[in-house]
PDB file of C-alpha atoms in Angstrom:
ATOM      1  CA  MET A 530       0.000   0.000   0.000  1.00 71.00           C
ATOM      2  CA  PRO A 531       1.508   3.365  -0.943  1.00 79.00           C
ATOM      3  CA  ARG A 532       2.251   5.925   1.719  1.00 84.00           C
ATOM      4  CA  PRO A 533      -0.071   8.927   1.957  1.00 84.00           C
ATOM      5  CA  THR A 534       1.271  12.214   0.633  1.00 88.00           C
ATOM      6  CA  VAL A 535       1.678  15.330   2.735  1.00 90.00           C
ATOM      7  CA  ALA A 536      -1.368  16.895   1.084  1.00 89.00           C
ATOM      8  CA  GLN A 537      -3.516  13.869   1.920  1.00 90.00           C
ATOM      9  CA  LEU A 538      -2.432  13.978   5.563  1.00 91.00           C
ATOM     10  CA  ALA A 539      -3.008  17.734   5.807  1.00 93.00           C
ATOM     11  CA  TYR A 540      -6.465  17.710   4.191  1.00 92.00           C
ATOM     12  CA  GLY A 541      -7.579  14.671   6.169  1.00 93.00           C
ATOM     13  CA  SER A 542      -6.408  16.096   9.494  1.00 94.00           C
ATOM     14  CA  ALA A 543      -7.936  19.500   8.832  1.00 94.00           C
ATOM     15  CA  THR A 544     -11.217  17.856   7.891  1.00 93.00           C
ATOM     16  CA  VAL A 545     -11.310  15.817  11.096  1.00 94.00           C
ATOM     17  CA  VAL A 546     -10.601  18.805  13.332  1.00 94.00           C
ATOM     18  CA  CYS A 547     -12.947  21.233  11.568  1.00 95.00           C
ATOM     19  CA  SER A 548     -15.819  18.781  11.175  1.00 95.00           C
ATOM     20  CA  THR A 549     -15.556  17.685  14.821  1.00 93.00           C
ATOM     21  CA  ILE A 550     -15.721  21.271  16.057  1.00 93.00           C
ATOM     22  CA  ALA A 551     -18.580  22.105  13.699  1.00 94.00           C
ATOM     23  CA  MET A 552     -20.643  19.038  14.615  1.00 93.00           C
ATOM     24  CA  VAL A 553     -20.131  19.534  18.370  1.00 92.00           C
ATOM     25  CA  LEU A 554     -21.135  23.191  18.124  1.00 92.00           C
ATOM     26  CA  LEU A 555     -24.140  22.536  15.872  1.00 93.00           C
ATOM     27  CA  SER A 556     -25.468  19.564  17.842  1.00 91.00           C
ATOM     28  CA  GLN A 557     -24.734  21.190  21.220  1.00 89.00           C
ATOM     29  CA  THR A 558     -23.743  17.815  22.620  1.00 84.00           C
ATOM     30  CA  SER A 559     -21.788  17.986  25.863  1.00 78.00           C
ATOM     31  CA  SER A 560     -21.741  14.364  27.024  1.00 77.00           C
ATOM     32  CA  GLY A 561     -23.205  10.972  26.440  1.00 84.00           C
ATOM     33  CA  PRO A 562     -23.128   8.851  23.324  1.00 88.00           C
ATOM     34  CA  GLY A 563     -23.219  11.868  21.010  1.00 89.00           C
ATOM     35  CA  VAL A 564     -19.524  12.735  21.399  1.00 89.00           C
ATOM     36  CA  PRO A 565     -18.166   9.315  20.299  1.00 91.00           C
ATOM     37  CA  VAL A 566     -20.609   9.285  17.366  1.00 92.00           C
ATOM     38  CA  ILE A 567     -19.392  12.727  16.290  1.00 93.00           C
ATOM     39  CA  ALA A 568     -15.740  11.692  16.696  1.00 92.00           C
ATOM     40  CA  VAL A 569     -16.153   8.519  14.632  1.00 94.00           C
ATOM     41  CA  SER A 570     -18.112  10.296  11.918  1.00 94.00           C
ATOM     42  CA  ALA A 571     -15.434  13.021  11.744  1.00 95.00           C
ATOM     43  CA  LEU A 572     -12.719  10.373  11.387  1.00 94.00           C
ATOM     44  CA  ILE A 573     -14.627   8.644   8.581  1.00 94.00           C
ATOM     45  CA  LEU A 574     -15.162  11.970   6.828  1.00 94.00           C
ATOM     46  CA  GLY A 575     -11.455  12.756   7.183  1.00 94.00           C
ATOM     47  CA  LEU A 576     -10.541   9.406   5.628  1.00 92.00           C
ATOM     48  CA  PHE A 577     -12.835  10.042   2.672  1.00 92.00           C
ATOM     49  CA  VAL A 578     -11.336  13.488   2.110  1.00 91.00           C
ATOM     50  CA  ALA A 579      -7.771  12.190   2.394  1.00 90.00           C
ATOM     51  CA  MET A 580      -8.437   9.410  -0.098  1.00 89.00           C
ATOM     52  CA  SER A 581     -10.146  11.716  -2.582  1.00 88.00           C
ATOM     53  CA  VAL A 582      -7.084  13.997  -2.856  1.00 81.00           C
ATOM     54  CA  PRO A 583      -5.307  12.848  -6.018  1.00 79.00           C
ATOM     55  CA  ALA A 584      -1.946  11.276  -5.300  1.00 68.00           C
ATOM     56  CA  ARG A 585       0.925  12.747  -7.266  1.00 67.00           C
ATOM     57  CA  LYS A 586       2.753  10.364  -9.560  1.00 69.00           C
ATOM     58  CA  ARG A 587       6.317   9.906  -8.498  1.00 65.00           C
ATOM     59  CA  GLU A 588       8.983  11.022 -10.911  1.00 67.00           C
ATOM     60  CA  PRO A 589      12.524   9.709 -10.829  1.00 60.00           C
ATOM     61  CA  ALA A 590      14.781  11.649  -8.504  1.00 63.00           C
ATOM     62  CA  ALA A 591      17.057  14.294  -9.977  1.00 64.00           C
ATOM     63  CA  GLY A 592      20.199  12.223  -9.392  1.00 62.00           C
ATOM     64  CA  THR A 593      18.924   9.062 -11.056  1.00 64.00           C
ATOM     65  CA  ALA A 594      19.087   8.485 -14.787  1.00 59.00           C
ATOM     66  CA  THR A 595      17.529   5.919 -17.047  1.00 61.00           C
ATOM     67  CA  ALA A 596      19.596   3.371 -18.947  1.00 57.00           C
ATOM     68  CA  GLN A 597      19.300   5.429 -22.132  1.00 57.00           C
ATOM     69  CA  GLU A 598      20.746   8.484 -20.402  1.00 61.00           C
ATOM     70  CA  ARG A 599      23.580   6.620 -18.689  1.00 61.00           C
ATOM     71  CA  VAL A 600      25.015   4.965 -21.828  1.00 60.00           C
ATOM     72  CA  PRO A 601      25.196   7.154 -24.923  1.00 57.00           C
ATOM     73  CA  ALA A 602      24.208   5.619 -28.238  1.00 56.00           C
ATOM     74  CA  GLN A 603      27.655   6.253 -29.752  1.00 57.00           C
ATOM     75  CA  ARG A 604      29.302   4.303 -26.986  1.00 54.00           C
ATOM     76  CA  LEU A 605      26.905   1.402 -27.389  1.00 51.00           C
ATOM     77  CA  SER A 606      27.574   1.117 -31.106  1.00 52.00           C
ATOM     78  CA  THR A 607      31.368   1.235 -30.699  1.00 54.00           C
ATOM     79  CA  THR A 608      31.641  -1.212 -27.827  1.00 55.00           C
ATOM     80  CA  LEU A 609      29.503  -3.951 -29.309  1.00 56.00           C
ATOM     81  CA  PRO A 610      31.179  -5.895 -32.114  1.00 58.00           C
ATOM     82  CA  SER A 611      29.326  -5.987 -35.376  1.00 58.00           C
ATOM     83  CA  PRO A 612      28.347  -9.517 -36.424  1.00 62.00           C
ATOM     84  CA  SER A 613      29.246  -8.846 -40.079  1.00 65.00           C
ATOM     85  CA  ALA A 614      32.660  -7.288 -39.397  1.00 57.00           C
ATOM     86  CA  PRO A 615      35.600  -9.673 -38.994  1.00 59.00           C
ATOM     87  CA  SER A 616      37.061  -9.624 -35.538  1.00 59.00           C
ATOM     88  CA  ALA A 617      40.532  -8.176 -35.265  1.00 59.00           C
ATOM     89  CA  PRO A 618      43.127 -10.258 -33.468  1.00 61.00           C
ATOM     90  CA  SER A 619      43.535  -9.098 -29.916  1.00 62.00           C
ATOM     91  CA  ARG A 620      46.934  -7.968 -28.798  1.00 67.00           C
ATOM     92  CA  ALA A 621      48.152  -8.888 -25.369  1.00 69.00           C
ATOM     93  CA  ARG A 622      49.376  -5.984 -23.313  1.00 75.00           C
ATOM     94  CA  GLU A 623      53.015  -6.219 -22.475  1.00 74.00           C
ATOM     95  CA  PRO A 624      54.532  -4.520 -19.469  1.00 74.00           C
ATOM     96  CA  ALA A 625      56.511  -1.385 -20.077  1.00 76.00           C
ATOM     97  CA  GLY A 626      60.266  -1.692 -20.429  1.00 73.00           C
ATOM     98  CA  PRO A 627      62.701  -1.350 -17.530  1.00 71.00           C
TER      99      PRO A 627
END
């Protein structure tokens, strides 16, 4: 399950707080079963609001690059041997002289 974004958390929390205050003031409930009902309904409303905020699609971070960007096309074509070209004999590296 993806993590909620900052906007989802902010909108959901603000909805819970504001709707709880509004419902308590409008219903004039001070005690009894009304307060838990208001609290639960405010939490459910906050969840609905948080889930309705569109989640932003994640883009690759600035430091990461795709495979196409990491290896240039010129380098790919020069490092891979062509199947039609004859292979040149490889020369062994000899150590430098004394």
